[in-house]
Amino acid sequence: MTGNSRVTLYPDGKYRWVYEVSMLRNPSILFDVFKVLGIAFGIVWLFVLLLTCLDGGFTLEGVWGISSVFLILFLVFVCIGFVSYLIVAWTYGWKYVVLFTMDEEKIVHQQMFRQVKKAQVLGALTVLAGAAAGNPGVAGAGLLSATRYSSTSVYVHVRSVVPRRCLHLIKMKQLLSRNRIYVSDEDFDFVYDFLRQRCR
């Protein structure tokens, strides 16, 4: 991560910061890709084993035969997933740029377009801060239109807050969704405590 990404309190009462995740140095997103692949293959493998058992063909040799085929397929898909991840990282310019907005009720994770540079996002935040005395909603509308992915965690619905300091990551889990909060070392404890104290 480069540049100034410190958590800043703006005049509208919300904390904001921009974080650039290096998609080559920080493997947290890649871990999620492998996790999804593993869960998908595990479900299909169990389903096939169940069908085999119901069909009356359950033997240790049969289980090993099915499992070995799935293991080979899984390794192939892991390689494909890794190459796909590298292609996506390349199209993003090797950086996953995120704007975070945090207040007393929720935290919003907004992925920025790959064309939007971090300096432009920080500049837009400066405009937002300057306009906060007047109409911050209008000033923030242009910034929000530059995003293509947004994930919101409302504290009352959060079931767990899990810190991963070595990855500069705080994972927030809700019933049907997950959120990833990236924050620099200097502000990690502040953001983690802020979120932990407001979640049940």
PDB file of C-alpha atoms in Angstrom:
ATOM      1  CA  MET A   1       0.000   0.000   0.000  1.00  0.00           C
ATOM      2  CA  THR A   2       1.252   3.458  -0.843  1.00  0.00           C
ATOM      3  CA  GLY A   3       0.291   7.027  -0.158  1.00  0.00           C
ATOM      4  CA  ASN A   4      -1.727   8.608   2.623  1.00  0.00           C
ATOM      5  CA  SER A   5      -4.583   6.318   3.604  1.00  0.00           C
ATOM      6  CA  ARG A   6      -5.163   7.437   7.165  1.00  0.00           C
ATOM      7  CA  VAL A   7      -8.668   7.239   8.593  1.00  0.00           C
ATOM      8  CA  THR A   8     -10.076  10.778   8.678  1.00  0.00           C
ATOM      9  CA  LEU A   9     -13.183  12.186  10.350  1.00  0.00           C
ATOM     10  CA  TYR A  10     -15.059  14.456   7.937  1.00  0.00           C
ATOM     11  CA  PRO A  11     -17.406  17.327   8.824  1.00  0.00           C
ATOM     12  CA  ASP A  12     -20.458  15.178   8.060  1.00  0.00           C
ATOM     13  CA  GLY A  13     -19.526  12.971  11.029  1.00  0.00           C
ATOM     14  CA  LYS A  14     -18.301  10.023   8.947  1.00  0.00           C
ATOM     15  CA  TYR A  15     -14.857   8.446   8.858  1.00  0.00           C
ATOM     16  CA  ARG A  16     -13.412   7.830   5.402  1.00  0.00           C
ATOM     17  CA  TRP A  17     -10.232   6.359   4.010  1.00  0.00           C
ATOM     18  CA  VAL A  18      -8.914   4.882   0.780  1.00  0.00           C
ATOM     19  CA  TYR A  19      -6.954   1.654   0.735  1.00  0.00           C
ATOM     20  CA  GLU A  20      -5.027   0.134  -2.166  1.00  0.00           C
ATOM     21  CA  VAL A  21      -4.721  -3.627  -1.842  1.00  0.00           C
ATOM     22  CA  SER A  22      -1.728  -4.994  -3.729  1.00  0.00           C
ATOM     23  CA  MET A  23      -3.210  -8.037  -5.417  1.00  0.00           C
ATOM     24  CA  LEU A  24       0.226  -9.658  -5.657  1.00  0.00           C
ATOM     25  CA  ARG A  25       1.495  -9.004  -2.133  1.00  0.00           C
ATOM     26  CA  ASN A  26      -1.750  -9.380  -0.195  1.00  0.00           C
ATOM     27  CA  PRO A  27      -3.200 -12.874  -0.838  1.00  0.00           C
ATOM     28  CA  SER A  28      -6.502 -12.326   1.021  1.00  0.00           C
ATOM     29  CA  ILE A  29      -8.611 -12.122  -2.159  1.00  0.00           C
ATOM     30  CA  LEU A  30      -6.851 -15.139  -3.669  1.00  0.00           C
ATOM     31  CA  PHE A  31      -7.553 -17.098  -0.473  1.00  0.00           C
ATOM     32  CA  ASP A  32     -11.261 -16.391  -0.969  1.00  0.00           C
ATOM     33  CA  VAL A  33     -11.098 -17.657  -4.556  1.00  0.00           C
ATOM     34  CA  PHE A  34      -9.597 -20.954  -3.367  1.00  0.00           C
ATOM     35  CA  LYS A  35     -12.085 -21.147  -0.489  1.00  0.00           C
ATOM     36  CA  VAL A  36     -15.056 -20.827  -2.855  1.00  0.00           C
ATOM     37  CA  LEU A  37     -13.568 -23.457  -5.185  1.00  0.00           C
ATOM     38  CA  GLY A  38     -12.985 -25.800  -2.243  1.00  0.00           C
ATOM     39  CA  ILE A  39     -16.530 -25.426  -0.903  1.00  0.00           C
ATOM     40  CA  ALA A  40     -18.063 -25.947  -4.361  1.00  0.00           C
ATOM     41  CA  PHE A  41     -16.012 -29.076  -5.023  1.00  0.00           C
ATOM     42  CA  GLY A  42     -16.660 -30.393  -1.516  1.00  0.00           C
ATOM     43  CA  ILE A  43     -20.432 -30.099  -1.944  1.00  0.00           C
ATOM     44  CA  VAL A  44     -20.415 -31.821  -5.345  1.00  0.00           C
ATOM     45  CA  TRP A  45     -18.066 -34.565  -4.044  1.00  0.00           C
ATOM     46  CA  LEU A  46     -20.347 -35.295  -1.071  1.00  0.00           C
ATOM     47  CA  PHE A  47     -23.392 -35.304  -3.343  1.00  0.00           C
ATOM     48  CA  VAL A  48     -21.782 -37.846  -5.709  1.00  0.00           C
ATOM     49  CA  LEU A  49     -20.707 -40.021  -2.756  1.00  0.00           C
ATOM     50  CA  LEU A  50     -24.242 -39.907  -1.375  1.00  0.00           C
ATOM     51  CA  LEU A  51     -25.697 -40.982  -4.729  1.00  0.00           C
ATOM     52  CA  THR A  52     -23.163 -43.809  -4.902  1.00  0.00           C
ATOM     53  CA  CYS A  53     -24.118 -45.000  -1.399  1.00  0.00           C
ATOM     54  CA  LEU A  54     -27.844 -44.861  -2.186  1.00  0.00           C
ATOM     55  CA  ASP A  55     -27.218 -46.845  -5.349  1.00  0.00           C
ATOM     56  CA  GLY A  56     -25.695 -49.609  -3.230  1.00  0.00           C
ATOM     57  CA  GLY A  57     -22.245 -49.307  -4.679  1.00  0.00           C
ATOM     58  CA  PHE A  58     -20.405 -48.082  -1.589  1.00  0.00           C
ATOM     59  CA  THR A  59     -16.922 -49.575  -1.292  1.00  0.00           C
ATOM     60  CA  LEU A  60     -13.615 -48.111  -0.190  1.00  0.00           C
ATOM     61  CA  GLU A  61     -12.279 -48.597  -3.694  1.00  0.00           C
ATOM     62  CA  GLY A  62     -15.289 -46.784  -5.142  1.00  0.00           C
ATOM     63  CA  VAL A  63     -14.873 -43.902  -2.674  1.00  0.00           C
ATOM     64  CA  TRP A  64     -11.191 -43.610  -3.558  1.00  0.00           C
ATOM     65  CA  GLY A  65     -11.981 -43.737  -7.284  1.00  0.00           C
ATOM     66  CA  ILE A  66     -14.484 -40.909  -7.020  1.00  0.00           C
ATOM     67  CA  SER A  67     -12.279 -38.920  -4.635  1.00  0.00           C
ATOM     68  CA  SER A  68      -9.186 -39.240  -6.835  1.00  0.00           C
ATOM     69  CA  VAL A  69     -11.094 -37.930  -9.867  1.00  0.00           C
ATOM     70  CA  PHE A  70     -12.388 -34.970  -7.840  1.00  0.00           C
ATOM     71  CA  LEU A  71      -8.916 -34.301  -6.454  1.00  0.00           C
ATOM     72  CA  ILE A  72      -7.432 -34.114  -9.952  1.00  0.00           C
ATOM     73  CA  LEU A  73     -10.293 -31.864 -11.131  1.00  0.00           C
ATOM     74  CA  PHE A  74      -9.855 -29.676  -8.064  1.00  0.00           C
ATOM     75  CA  LEU A  75      -6.129 -29.210  -8.737  1.00  0.00           C
ATOM     76  CA  VAL A  76      -6.895 -28.321 -12.363  1.00  0.00           C
ATOM     77  CA  PHE A  77      -9.470 -25.745 -11.261  1.00  0.00           C
ATOM     78  CA  VAL A  78      -7.073 -24.328  -8.659  1.00  0.00           C
ATOM     79  CA  CYS A  79      -4.586 -23.685 -11.474  1.00  0.00           C
ATOM     80  CA  ILE A  80      -7.315 -22.140 -13.622  1.00  0.00           C
ATOM     81  CA  GLY A  81      -8.472 -20.031 -10.664  1.00  0.00           C
ATOM     82  CA  PHE A  82      -4.940 -18.802 -10.016  1.00  0.00           C
ATOM     83  CA  VAL A  83      -4.410 -17.828 -13.669  1.00  0.00           C
ATOM     84  CA  SER A  84      -7.833 -16.120 -13.728  1.00  0.00           C
ATOM     85  CA  TYR A  85      -6.912 -14.202 -10.585  1.00  0.00           C
ATOM     86  CA  LEU A  86      -3.695 -12.988 -12.214  1.00  0.00           C
ATOM     87  CA  ILE A  87      -5.624 -11.852 -15.295  1.00  0.00           C
ATOM     88  CA  VAL A  88      -8.147  -9.938 -13.158  1.00  0.00           C
ATOM     89  CA  ALA A  89      -5.319  -8.423 -11.088  1.00  0.00           C
ATOM     90  CA  TRP A  90      -3.601  -7.323 -14.298  1.00  0.00           C
ATOM     91  CA  THR A  91      -6.795  -5.656 -15.594  1.00  0.00           C
ATOM     92  CA  TYR A  92      -7.074  -3.826 -12.247  1.00  0.00           C
ATOM     93  CA  GLY A  93      -3.493  -2.567 -12.575  1.00  0.00           C
ATOM     94  CA  TRP A  94      -2.453  -4.999  -9.791  1.00  0.00           C
ATOM     95  CA  LYS A  95      -4.335  -2.823  -7.261  1.00  0.00           C
ATOM     96  CA  TYR A  96      -7.752  -3.253  -5.679  1.00  0.00           C
ATOM     97  CA  VAL A  97      -8.728   0.312  -4.721  1.00  0.00           C
ATOM     98  CA  VAL A  98     -11.398   0.660  -2.050  1.00  0.00           C
ATOM     99  CA  LEU A  99     -13.099   3.618  -0.400  1.00  0.00           C
ATOM    100  CA  PHE A 100     -14.447   2.988   3.110  1.00  0.00           C
ATOM    101  CA  THR A 101     -17.096   5.111   4.821  1.00  0.00           C
ATOM    102  CA  MET A 102     -17.745   4.397   8.500  1.00  0.00           C
ATOM    103  CA  ASP A 103     -20.264   5.977  10.879  1.00  0.00           C
ATOM    104  CA  GLU A 104     -22.158   5.010  14.020  1.00  0.00           C
ATOM    105  CA  GLU A 105     -24.583   2.675  12.213  1.00  0.00           C
ATOM    106  CA  LYS A 106     -22.719   1.032   9.356  1.00  0.00           C
ATOM    107  CA  ILE A 107     -19.568   0.726   7.306  1.00  0.00           C
ATOM    108  CA  VAL A 108     -19.563   0.810   3.504  1.00  0.00           C
ATOM    109  CA  HIS A 109     -16.931  -0.844   1.299  1.00  0.00           C
ATOM    110  CA  GLN A 110     -16.900   0.707  -2.196  1.00  0.00           C
ATOM    111  CA  GLN A 111     -14.693  -0.694  -4.918  1.00  0.00           C
ATOM    112  CA  MET A 112     -13.485   2.024  -7.253  1.00  0.00           C
ATOM    113  CA  PHE A 113     -13.270   1.734 -11.031  1.00  0.00           C
ATOM    114  CA  ARG A 114      -9.828   0.598 -12.134  1.00  0.00           C
ATOM    115  CA  GLN A 115      -9.433   3.863 -14.057  1.00  0.00           C
ATOM    116  CA  VAL A 116      -9.871   5.917 -10.900  1.00  0.00           C
ATOM    117  CA  LYS A 117      -6.515   6.612  -9.310  1.00  0.00           C
ATOM    118  CA  LYS A 118      -6.102   6.844  -5.567  1.00  0.00           C
ATOM    119  CA  ALA A 119      -5.099  10.499  -5.816  1.00  0.00           C
ATOM    120  CA  GLN A 120      -8.384  11.266  -7.605  1.00  0.00           C
ATOM    121  CA  VAL A 121     -10.371   9.544  -4.862  1.00  0.00           C
ATOM    122  CA  LEU A 122      -8.510  11.467  -2.159  1.00  0.00           C
ATOM    123  CA  GLY A 123      -9.115  14.668  -4.112  1.00  0.00           C
ATOM    124  CA  ALA A 124     -12.823  13.935  -4.297  1.00  0.00           C
ATOM    125  CA  LEU A 125     -12.871  13.343  -0.550  1.00  0.00           C
ATOM    126  CA  THR A 126     -11.262  16.753  -0.060  1.00  0.00           C
ATOM    127  CA  VAL A 127     -14.037  18.316  -2.153  1.00  0.00           C
ATOM    128  CA  LEU A 128     -16.575  16.439  -0.078  1.00  0.00           C
ATOM    129  CA  ALA A 129     -15.050  17.754   3.130  1.00  0.00           C
ATOM    130  CA  GLY A 130     -15.057  21.305   1.790  1.00  0.00           C
ATOM    131  CA  ALA A 131     -18.692  21.073   0.733  1.00  0.00           C
ATOM    132  CA  ALA A 132     -19.864  19.416   3.947  1.00  0.00           C
ATOM    133  CA  ALA A 133     -20.862  22.740   5.439  1.00  0.00           C
ATOM    134  CA  GLY A 134     -23.184  23.290   2.488  1.00  0.00           C
ATOM    135  CA  ASN A 135     -24.573  20.162   0.868  1.00  0.00           C
ATOM    136  CA  PRO A 136     -22.307  17.125   1.320  1.00  0.00           C
ATOM    137  CA  GLY A 137     -24.808  14.823  -0.382  1.00  0.00           C
ATOM    138  CA  VAL A 138     -24.390  16.554  -3.732  1.00  0.00           C
ATOM    139  CA  ALA A 139     -20.605  16.619  -3.420  1.00  0.00           C
ATOM    140  CA  GLY A 140     -20.525  12.912  -2.593  1.00  0.00           C
ATOM    141  CA  ALA A 141     -22.840  11.885  -5.439  1.00  0.00           C
ATOM    142  CA  GLY A 142     -20.126  12.125  -8.063  1.00  0.00           C
ATOM    143  CA  LEU A 143     -17.752  10.079  -5.947  1.00  0.00           C
ATOM    144  CA  LEU A 144     -20.340   7.366  -5.407  1.00  0.00           C
ATOM    145  CA  SER A 145     -21.046   7.226  -9.143  1.00  0.00           C
ATOM    146  CA  ALA A 146     -17.402   6.238  -9.676  1.00  0.00           C
ATOM    147  CA  THR A 147     -17.905   2.998  -7.775  1.00  0.00           C
ATOM    148  CA  ARG A 148     -19.049  -0.274  -9.265  1.00  0.00           C
ATOM    149  CA  TYR A 149     -19.282  -2.475  -6.208  1.00  0.00           C
ATOM    150  CA  SER A 150     -20.566  -1.641  -2.775  1.00  0.00           C
ATOM    151  CA  SER A 151     -20.917  -3.789   0.310  1.00  0.00           C
ATOM    152  CA  THR A 152     -22.551  -2.447   3.471  1.00  0.00           C
ATOM    153  CA  SER A 153     -22.401  -3.893   6.972  1.00  0.00           C
ATOM    154  CA  VAL A 154     -25.044  -2.584   9.362  1.00  0.00           C
ATOM    155  CA  TYR A 155     -23.689  -3.148  12.859  1.00  0.00           C
ATOM    156  CA  VAL A 156     -26.903  -4.529  14.369  1.00  0.00           C
ATOM    157  CA  HIS A 157     -26.852  -7.365  11.804  1.00  0.00           C
ATOM    158  CA  VAL A 158     -23.164  -8.252  12.133  1.00  0.00           C
ATOM    159  CA  ARG A 159     -22.518 -11.636  13.770  1.00  0.00           C
ATOM    160  CA  SER A 160     -18.738 -11.520  14.031  1.00  0.00           C
ATOM    161  CA  VAL A 161     -15.802  -9.161  13.572  1.00  0.00           C
ATOM    162  CA  VAL A 162     -12.564 -11.033  12.846  1.00  0.00           C
ATOM    163  CA  PRO A 163      -9.215  -9.194  12.679  1.00  0.00           C
ATOM    164  CA  ARG A 164      -6.455 -10.366  10.310  1.00  0.00           C
ATOM    165  CA  ARG A 165      -3.749  -7.837  11.135  1.00  0.00           C
ATOM    166  CA  CYS A 166      -1.061  -9.452   8.951  1.00  0.00           C
ATOM    167  CA  LEU A 167      -3.334  -8.924   5.914  1.00  0.00           C
ATOM    168  CA  HIS A 168      -4.484  -5.432   7.035  1.00  0.00           C
ATOM    169  CA  LEU A 169      -7.970  -6.939   7.015  1.00  0.00           C
ATOM    170  CA  ILE A 170     -11.026  -7.007   9.271  1.00  0.00           C
ATOM    171  CA  LYS A 171     -13.696  -9.520   8.258  1.00  0.00           C
ATOM    172  CA  MET A 172     -17.305  -8.742   9.119  1.00  0.00           C
ATOM    173  CA  LYS A 173     -19.835 -11.555   8.834  1.00  0.00           C
ATOM    174  CA  GLN A 174     -23.590 -11.210   8.575  1.00  0.00           C
ATOM    175  CA  LEU A 175     -26.151 -13.960   8.028  1.00  0.00           C
ATOM    176  CA  LEU A 176     -26.048 -13.873   4.222  1.00  0.00           C
ATOM    177  CA  SER A 177     -23.137 -11.578   3.443  1.00  0.00           C
ATOM    178  CA  ARG A 178     -19.515 -10.865   4.216  1.00  0.00           C
ATOM    179  CA  ASN A 179     -17.575  -7.617   4.196  1.00  0.00           C
ATOM    180  CA  ARG A 180     -13.835  -7.009   4.005  1.00  0.00           C
ATOM    181  CA  ILE A 181     -12.438  -3.913   5.692  1.00  0.00           C
ATOM    182  CA  TYR A 182      -8.857  -3.018   4.767  1.00  0.00           C
ATOM    183  CA  VAL A 183      -7.022  -0.552   6.957  1.00  0.00           C
ATOM    184  CA  SER A 184      -3.414   0.505   7.468  1.00  0.00           C
ATOM    185  CA  ASP A 185      -1.365  -0.555  10.498  1.00  0.00           C
ATOM    186  CA  GLU A 186      -1.536   2.927  12.008  1.00  0.00           C
ATOM    187  CA  ASP A 187      -5.348   2.891  12.201  1.00  0.00           C
ATOM    188  CA  PHE A 188      -6.002  -0.827  12.530  1.00  0.00           C
ATOM    189  CA  ASP A 189      -6.651  -0.839  16.294  1.00  0.00           C
ATOM    190  CA  PHE A 190      -8.873   2.254  16.110  1.00  0.00           C
ATOM    191  CA  VAL A 191     -11.085   0.839  13.337  1.00  0.00           C
ATOM    192  CA  TYR A 192     -11.237  -2.639  14.879  1.00  0.00           C
ATOM    193  CA  ASP A 193     -12.243  -1.262  18.299  1.00  0.00           C
ATOM    194  CA  PHE A 194     -14.761   1.108  16.708  1.00  0.00           C
ATOM    195  CA  LEU A 195     -16.445  -1.763  14.858  1.00  0.00           C
ATOM    196  CA  ARG A 196     -16.227  -4.267  17.698  1.00  0.00           C
ATOM    197  CA  GLN A 197     -17.849  -1.906  20.208  1.00  0.00           C
ATOM    198  CA  ARG A 198     -20.798  -1.214  17.907  1.00  0.00           C
ATOM    199  CA  CYS A 199     -21.525  -4.778  16.828  1.00  0.00           C
ATOM    200  CA  ARG A 200     -23.470  -7.163  19.010  1.00  0.00           C
TER     201      ARG A 200
END
